[in-house]
Amino acid sequence: MELLSNEGLRQDGRTTTCLRAMKCKLGLYDRPNGSAFMQMGNTQVLASVYGPKEARSVKSTTGLGECVVTCAVSRVAACSAERLRKPRDQRTRATSNLVAGALQAAVRGSKYAGSQIDVFVQVIQADGGVTACCINAACLALLHAGIEVNDYVTACTASAVPTAAHTSTQTCALVDACQSESSGGCEVTVAMLPNKQRIVALHTCHPLHQSQFDAVLDMALFGCQQLYQGMHAEVQNFLKQHHAIMSHR
Amino acid sequence: MGVVERKQKIFYKKTKRGNILKVVREHYLRDDVWCSVAGCQQCKNEASSLNPVPESPSNLVSEPHVLVIDTNIALHQIDFLSHESIRNIVIPQTVLHEVRHRSLPVYKRLRDVIDLPSKNFYVFSNEHHSSCYVERVAGESSNDRNDTSIRLAAWWYGSHLQPLGVQAVLLTDDVSCRHKAKEMDITAYSVREYASSLTESPGLLDLVASTEPTEKDEDSFKKMFYEPHWSLEQIRSMLKRGELRQGVLRMSRSNCLEGSVMVEGLDEAILVQGRTHLNRALHDDVVALQLLDETCWVGASAKVIEREDLLEAEEKEEPSAGGAEGATDETLLAVEKQAHRQPTARVVGVIRRKWRQYCGIIKPSDIPMATRHLFVPADRRIPYIRLETRQVEQLVGKRIIVALDSWPRDSRNPKGHFVRVLGEIGDRETENEVVLLEHDCPHTAFSEAVLKCLPQMPWVITEKDERERVDLRHVDICSVDPIGCTDIDDALHCRRLDNGNFEVGVHIADVSHFIRPGTALDKEAQHRSTSVYLTNRRIDMVPDLLSSNLCSLRGNVDRFAFSVIWELTEDGIIVDHRFCKTIICSRGELSYEQAQQRIDDPNMTDSLTESLRDLNFIAKKLKARRIDDGALVLASMEVKFHVDPETDSVVDIVAKQHLETMSMVEEFMLLANVTAANTTLQHFPDCAMLRRHPAPPTSNFEPLLLACKSQAVELDVSSNKTLSDSLNKCEREGNPFFNSMLRIMTTRCMMQALYFCSGTLEYPEYYHYGLAMPTYTHFTSPIRRYADIIVHRLLGVIIDADTTYPELLDVKKQTELAQHINYRHKMAQYAGRASGAITAVSALKNKTVEYEAYVLFLHQNALQLLVPAIGQQMTLYLDYHVKERRAAVKSKTEELRNKGIKYKEEENPEPLPAFEFNEKELYVQCGDVVLRPFDEVVIQATVDASDVQHQRIVTKLVRPVIAGYSVPSIRTSDEPDTNKQERSKKLKPTAKIASDEGGPEVAAAVRKAEQEPKKKTGKTAARRAMPEEPTKNKVKKAKK
């Protein structure tokens, strides 16, 4: 299947620089300290934050004077076409670590020394860019929990696919790849602090040639900035509606 | 601007395992899909590809208009769409997707047409257009939805273009679709209606495929020739249950009513015999088979049936008519009790058609003014095609191309339509064109975009180049090639080192320097994959500027090379090797003969000659070691045609000579290839482009062993080493050709050597059987083989002279590429051989020539003979005398009838000698004459020119003499002996290491075989006087 037609449209009708429909919502539940919902196209994720609380794990007591962010990602059995056997497996554990790492970079750790923040992420629907969506949702949940952060952390994927075979074999970068695009090309997930212009996590699935990397990375960063605009607007909106300023509850 | 609405596409998909998946995909609708019509104010067209002609060429539609087509038009009427007068076509995206899904070849052609700016085609992304999107209604089939969406696109165009005064016309051959279109106020016509309205292009109607079904009522009265095909669903479910088999149908070359299918799970091929069982399946189609009862299993037909026979049989049968359809087939197939029985089956359905366009000639109907004619394809495995045309007078005597449309049950032959004329029959260019088209060789001139990638002339070596490359201009390098070779891709040098070792260098044209990955030039070269050598034409893989100038390592000019330099001991053991990019200056372009003379002439002591002698010395060591390892020395018939370029007639046919220098060059090329293979594999274990030659399965050797048995010779085929040894032992007194024949037959048992990507196979499978090498690749001829360019690029990365690119390291892409190259290589070889056969026929024109020939295969009614003198295989029918008599009787009857006398058959026509065919012991007997494989016979060959359209070689037996069958020799009494002696000397086939020639090629590395054709091209006339005359004189003198 041609992932990018000669007419310049992707299979779902987007151009190369067009993100999927994005929707997000803060504050879904009362029990957790913070919660958020994030949708990027057909990828939908729920995130909830518990903490900061006293650190229990051995890891955190080694004491760097910083708080520890833990993350657990689980998937609903029917989240993608093929049913999953277990909600958590090797892959979700890897995703969890990646998400935790990205969040760690955003949280002002010195503020919460000796404490730990637990983030639980549930993947409801998966259609490419799951890791990125998890990071975005977790970031919103952190904000909702009122945890102090250095910056937002936003994540986006990009893929490199060959342009229609007979025009050229040159590849073309696509932002926010859906499932078929990432399995037909590659999937580079980039998480960044949009205001500080810092990349905090980077992950690549499927081989990607070095010569394509810059274009793909730029595309993903572009996507991060776009997402930041959307997420920030939603946060502003939330604050306005609740007549609140962000603070720890 | 941009996305306006988000939809979901939800559908269910069945996986291979049988699981049902729900697939949800997003679908965005946009408001920025433009109409692309010139002058439209509402759309923000960046470039308008549609430009309706102000004066409508059609007398159906008076206003300027654009055409919207539906899927079936694109699928079946692609020839019509490709016609130059058809312009301004809107192709809805829906159509493009469906075409891609249903037929990839048509899709590619359609894409090519779309890309031509002159055709004004436009792909309208209607699926993403906010007002053209149609959602599938519950219960509606996806076909119906697509038709609706195409109509909606046509309607949108119609209303959108109204302000401009431009109309949109929907072309569809579906009556109900036209009807629905009328309801929506869309102008709709069938292709036939529209084509006939274009009065200015009269030839257009012939291009229109007849897809409209004949009236249903008539069907019931018509006689059906074939069983209906089963539905695809039924076939699928039965395949799953194992009640049917699936495979690709391969028609036999010698028998047009027999095909074989290899299926999974069976070691043996399944036979499909007879027209009813073949049930309208064509060569290369993927078919579903139902196995027949074991009692119906037979051995492969031992008969040769050409289509001429068939036609005769048909003619005969026609008056008798009636339901005796199967009878012809059966009489022709005449099944005997045979020892070896193969499973047989009948075709119940065709899963995928592999129809293409066919070259051939028209066989006009006997009825004057008829519009229906038969078309005779050049490929024997394709049946005659029924064709409708009004311009038959212009097509007779021409080679034409015809496309297949359909094969209804009530038609004995498939139906097709005329596409275009290639040229006159017999014209060299036309015949070449036919060969190239039939073998799918891309041969058009290089496009503008490709030529733009070439370096600017005059080309100079810059300082940067000099810095990056090793300067070897001071070294005595020379190239040794066939005479007249213009694409020189290798050169050699040899120096003695102080420590007694030798430094040997092989320098290969640095094509990868000029052909950068991803450029148009690269893509074209990749598409062609190989240069094609016909007897009088060479079709280059890369443009002439590169192949014969900048990349060609010509003498006394500076050229870029990719060099491999070894340090070898006296015994040819490699001490060290390195690859580097160099600048060289060849001291001379030697021919094999010149190099040989230099080596043989003791007076020549210059450094170049000395190095040649050293090279020759080491090469012998290398060769001995290789043969010791089990490399095969095989033979093939190679001849050289000396063609007079002015008259295009063949002046002479000469067997190729073998010189020591040839094997010298060959050895070093092999060494270079092996070194390249090892180096690339070491650095790129997953994506090295290698070449393997699988060991043939023992069953391949069966015909050979049987033939050997009949001659009481034994061969040990258990490994390449034992085979090679036992071949060396076989000699036969009085038949100097015997050993060579054996080697030729062995060559035919071999498998094809193949390129592959190293990541896809296990190490033991890399083995090259013919060369007895664990790893092998092609490195030495990048000018004419694309695989070599890939190897060059990989090596370039290894020595840090080049960078990788995504496709180079992608195992999947590399594998696809390897398969593509394998296909092109095979086709190019077949094309070269076909061209040789045509040249041989043209050499025989208006002549009757006698040849010594050797029996290759036996059939029940024919012998396959090998004629070394012209390097061709010929068929000797064992029943031609019967036919001749029948024809004689017929003509006599007619003659007498014309005179008003009734012909009475002779009372006792003397009995004709009959042949007895013994399949078990493999011989043919007639009286006391027994013919076995390898036996020598003398035949007389003429070209049967009675039918101008279809010339073929007719052979008759001269010796051994069989009364009533053989014909008297035309040679004078004393001549044959001298002739024969001299011939057997001259025509000893060139025995050589693992030839690439012959059906089963052995090792394409062997450059001799692959390079040889070069000298055939054109330039040979100058030196044609060489062999024939002087040798004859010598022999005669010696006799005196």
PDB file of N, CA, C and O in Angstrom, chain B residues 289-314:
ATOM      1  N   LEU B 289      -6.620 -26.488  -9.321  1.00  0.00           N
ATOM      2  CA  LEU B 289      -6.655 -27.774  -9.999  1.00  0.00           C
ATOM      3  C   LEU B 289      -7.427 -28.795  -9.205  1.00  0.00           C
ATOM      4  O   LEU B 289      -7.370 -28.825  -7.980  1.00  0.00           O
ATOM      5  N   GLN B 290      -8.116 -29.651  -9.929  1.00  0.00           N
ATOM      6  CA  GLN B 290      -8.721 -30.801  -9.283  1.00  0.00           C
ATOM      7  C   GLN B 290      -7.979 -32.021  -9.812  1.00  0.00           C
ATOM      8  O   GLN B 290      -7.912 -32.245 -11.029  1.00  0.00           O
ATOM      9  N   LEU B 291      -7.436 -32.798  -8.900  1.00  0.00           N
ATOM     10  CA  LEU B 291      -6.674 -33.975  -9.324  1.00  0.00           C
ATOM     11  C   LEU B 291      -7.614 -34.998  -9.944  1.00  0.00           C
ATOM     12  O   LEU B 291      -8.737 -35.184  -9.484  1.00  0.00           O
ATOM     13  N   LEU B 292      -7.133 -35.662 -10.983  1.00  0.00           N
ATOM     14  CA  LEU B 292      -7.937 -36.702 -11.607  1.00  0.00           C
ATOM     15  C   LEU B 292      -7.657 -38.032 -10.915  1.00  0.00           C
ATOM     16  O   LEU B 292      -6.677 -38.186 -10.190  1.00  0.00           O
ATOM     17  N   ASP B 293      -8.527 -38.956 -11.202  1.00  0.00           N
ATOM     18  CA  ASP B 293      -8.406 -40.284 -10.645  1.00  0.00           C
ATOM     19  C   ASP B 293      -7.061 -40.901 -11.003  1.00  0.00           C
ATOM     20  O   ASP B 293      -6.520 -40.640 -12.073  1.00  0.00           O
ATOM     21  N   GLU B 294      -6.560 -41.716 -10.135  1.00  0.00           N
ATOM     22  CA  GLU B 294      -5.228 -42.272 -10.375  1.00  0.00           C
ATOM     23  C   GLU B 294      -5.171 -43.093 -11.665  1.00  0.00           C
ATOM     24  O   GLU B 294      -4.119 -43.248 -12.267  1.00  0.00           O
ATOM     25  N   THR B 295      -6.317 -43.622 -12.071  1.00  0.00           N
ATOM     26  CA  THR B 295      -6.321 -44.405 -13.309  1.00  0.00           C
ATOM     27  C   THR B 295      -6.036 -43.529 -14.527  1.00  0.00           C
ATOM     28  O   THR B 295      -5.648 -44.018 -15.579  1.00  0.00           O
ATOM     29  N   CYS B 296      -6.262 -42.246 -14.389  1.00  0.00           N
ATOM     30  CA  CYS B 296      -6.042 -41.346 -15.523  1.00  0.00           C
ATOM     31  C   CYS B 296      -4.627 -40.780 -15.527  1.00  0.00           C
ATOM     32  O   CYS B 296      -4.292 -39.951 -16.363  1.00  0.00           O
ATOM     33  N   TRP B 297      -3.818 -41.174 -14.558  1.00  0.00           N
ATOM     34  CA  TRP B 297      -2.469 -40.619 -14.513  1.00  0.00           C
ATOM     35  C   TRP B 297      -1.658 -41.156 -15.672  1.00  0.00           C
ATOM     36  O   TRP B 297      -1.741 -42.334 -16.017  1.00  0.00           O
ATOM     37  N   VAL B 298      -0.870 -40.295 -16.244  1.00  0.00           N
ATOM     38  CA  VAL B 298      -0.071 -40.684 -17.412  1.00  0.00           C
ATOM     39  C   VAL B 298       1.327 -40.113 -17.283  1.00  0.00           C
ATOM     40  O   VAL B 298       1.599 -39.290 -16.418  1.00  0.00           O
ATOM     41  N   GLY B 299       2.178 -40.531 -18.164  1.00  0.00           N
ATOM     42  CA  GLY B 299       3.492 -39.920 -18.264  1.00  0.00           C
ATOM     43  C   GLY B 299       3.378 -38.703 -19.153  1.00  0.00           C
ATOM     44  O   GLY B 299       2.414 -38.558 -19.908  1.00  0.00           O
ATOM     45  N   ALA B 300       4.360 -37.805 -19.070  1.00  0.00           N
ATOM     46  CA  ALA B 300       4.340 -36.631 -19.927  1.00  0.00           C
ATOM     47  C   ALA B 300       4.354 -37.092 -21.377  1.00  0.00           C
ATOM     48  O   ALA B 300       4.992 -38.085 -21.717  1.00  0.00           O
ATOM     49  N   SER B 301       3.613 -36.397 -22.188  1.00  0.00           N
ATOM     50  CA  SER B 301       3.515 -36.786 -23.583  1.00  0.00           C
ATOM     51  C   SER B 301       4.893 -36.779 -24.227  1.00  0.00           C
ATOM     52  O   SER B 301       5.674 -35.848 -24.064  1.00  0.00           O
ATOM     53  N   ALA B 302       5.183 -37.837 -24.943  1.00  0.00           N
ATOM     54  CA  ALA B 302       6.479 -37.924 -25.592  1.00  0.00           C
ATOM     55  C   ALA B 302       6.429 -37.318 -26.979  1.00  0.00           C
ATOM     56  O   ALA B 302       7.358 -37.429 -27.756  1.00  0.00           O
ATOM     57  N   LYS B 303       5.328 -36.705 -27.284  1.00  0.00           N
ATOM     58  CA  LYS B 303       5.168 -36.173 -28.640  1.00  0.00           C
ATOM     59  C   LYS B 303       5.461 -34.681 -28.690  1.00  0.00           C
ATOM     60  O   LYS B 303       5.348 -33.977 -27.702  1.00  0.00           O
ATOM     61  N   VAL B 304       5.795 -34.255 -29.867  1.00  0.00           N
ATOM     62  CA  VAL B 304       5.942 -32.824 -30.089  1.00  0.00           C
ATOM     63  C   VAL B 304       4.735 -32.373 -30.884  1.00  0.00           C
ATOM     64  O   VAL B 304       4.464 -32.907 -31.955  1.00  0.00           O
ATOM     65  N   ILE B 305       3.981 -31.461 -30.325  1.00  0.00           N
ATOM     66  CA  ILE B 305       2.822 -30.964 -31.053  1.00  0.00           C
ATOM     67  C   ILE B 305       2.964 -29.470 -31.232  1.00  0.00           C
ATOM     68  O   ILE B 305       2.967 -28.714 -30.260  1.00  0.00           O
ATOM     69  N   GLU B 306       3.112 -29.069 -32.472  1.00  0.00           N
ATOM     70  CA  GLU B 306       3.155 -27.636 -32.700  1.00  0.00           C
ATOM     71  C   GLU B 306       1.788 -27.180 -33.108  1.00  0.00           C
ATOM     72  O   GLU B 306       0.936 -27.967 -33.467  1.00  0.00           O
ATOM     73  N   ARG B 307       1.624 -25.883 -33.096  1.00  0.00           N
ATOM     74  CA  ARG B 307       0.274 -25.414 -33.338  1.00  0.00           C
ATOM     75  C   ARG B 307      -0.175 -25.651 -34.769  1.00  0.00           C
ATOM     76  O   ARG B 307      -1.347 -25.721 -35.051  1.00  0.00           O
ATOM     77  N   GLU B 308       0.773 -25.773 -35.675  1.00  0.00           N
ATOM     78  CA  GLU B 308       0.409 -26.040 -37.066  1.00  0.00           C
ATOM     79  C   GLU B 308      -0.392 -27.327 -37.161  1.00  0.00           C
ATOM     80  O   GLU B 308      -1.381 -27.415 -37.853  1.00  0.00           O
ATOM     81  N   ASP B 309       0.071 -28.320 -36.392  1.00  0.00           N
ATOM     82  CA  ASP B 309      -0.625 -29.594 -36.399  1.00  0.00           C
ATOM     83  C   ASP B 309      -2.050 -29.425 -35.917  1.00  0.00           C
ATOM     84  O   ASP B 309      -2.984 -29.959 -36.474  1.00  0.00           O
ATOM     85  N   LEU B 310      -2.147 -28.642 -34.883  1.00  0.00           N
ATOM     86  CA  LEU B 310      -3.441 -28.431 -34.281  1.00  0.00           C
ATOM     87  C   LEU B 310      -4.408 -27.842 -35.269  1.00  0.00           C
ATOM     88  O   LEU B 310      -5.540 -28.269 -35.393  1.00  0.00           O
ATOM     89  N   LEU B 311      -3.915 -26.848 -35.966  1.00  0.00           N
ATOM     90  CA  LEU B 311      -4.769 -26.145 -36.889  1.00  0.00           C
ATOM     91  C   LEU B 311      -5.250 -27.085 -37.961  1.00  0.00           C
ATOM     92  O   LEU B 311      -6.415 -27.112 -38.335  1.00  0.00           O
ATOM     93  N   GLU B 312      -4.324 -27.884 -38.442  1.00  0.00           N
ATOM     94  CA  GLU B 312      -4.691 -28.856 -39.462  1.00  0.00           C
ATOM     95  C   GLU B 312      -5.789 -29.750 -38.937  1.00  0.00           C
ATOM     96  O   GLU B 312      -6.795 -29.982 -39.595  1.00  0.00           O
ATOM     97  N   ALA B 313      -5.556 -30.226 -37.735  1.00  0.00           N
ATOM     98  CA  ALA B 313      -6.523 -31.135 -37.144  1.00  0.00           C
ATOM     99  C   ALA B 313      -7.882 -30.463 -37.039  1.00  0.00           C
ATOM    100  O   ALA B 313      -8.917 -31.069 -37.303  1.00  0.00           O
ATOM    101  N   GLU B 314      -7.844 -29.197 -36.682  1.00  0.00           N
ATOM    102  CA  GLU B 314      -9.094 -28.479 -36.547  1.00  0.00           C
ATOM    103  C   GLU B 314      -9.810 -28.364 -37.875  1.00  0.00           C
ATOM    104  O   GLU B 314     -10.992 -28.578 -37.980  1.00  0.00           O
TER     105      GLU B 314
END
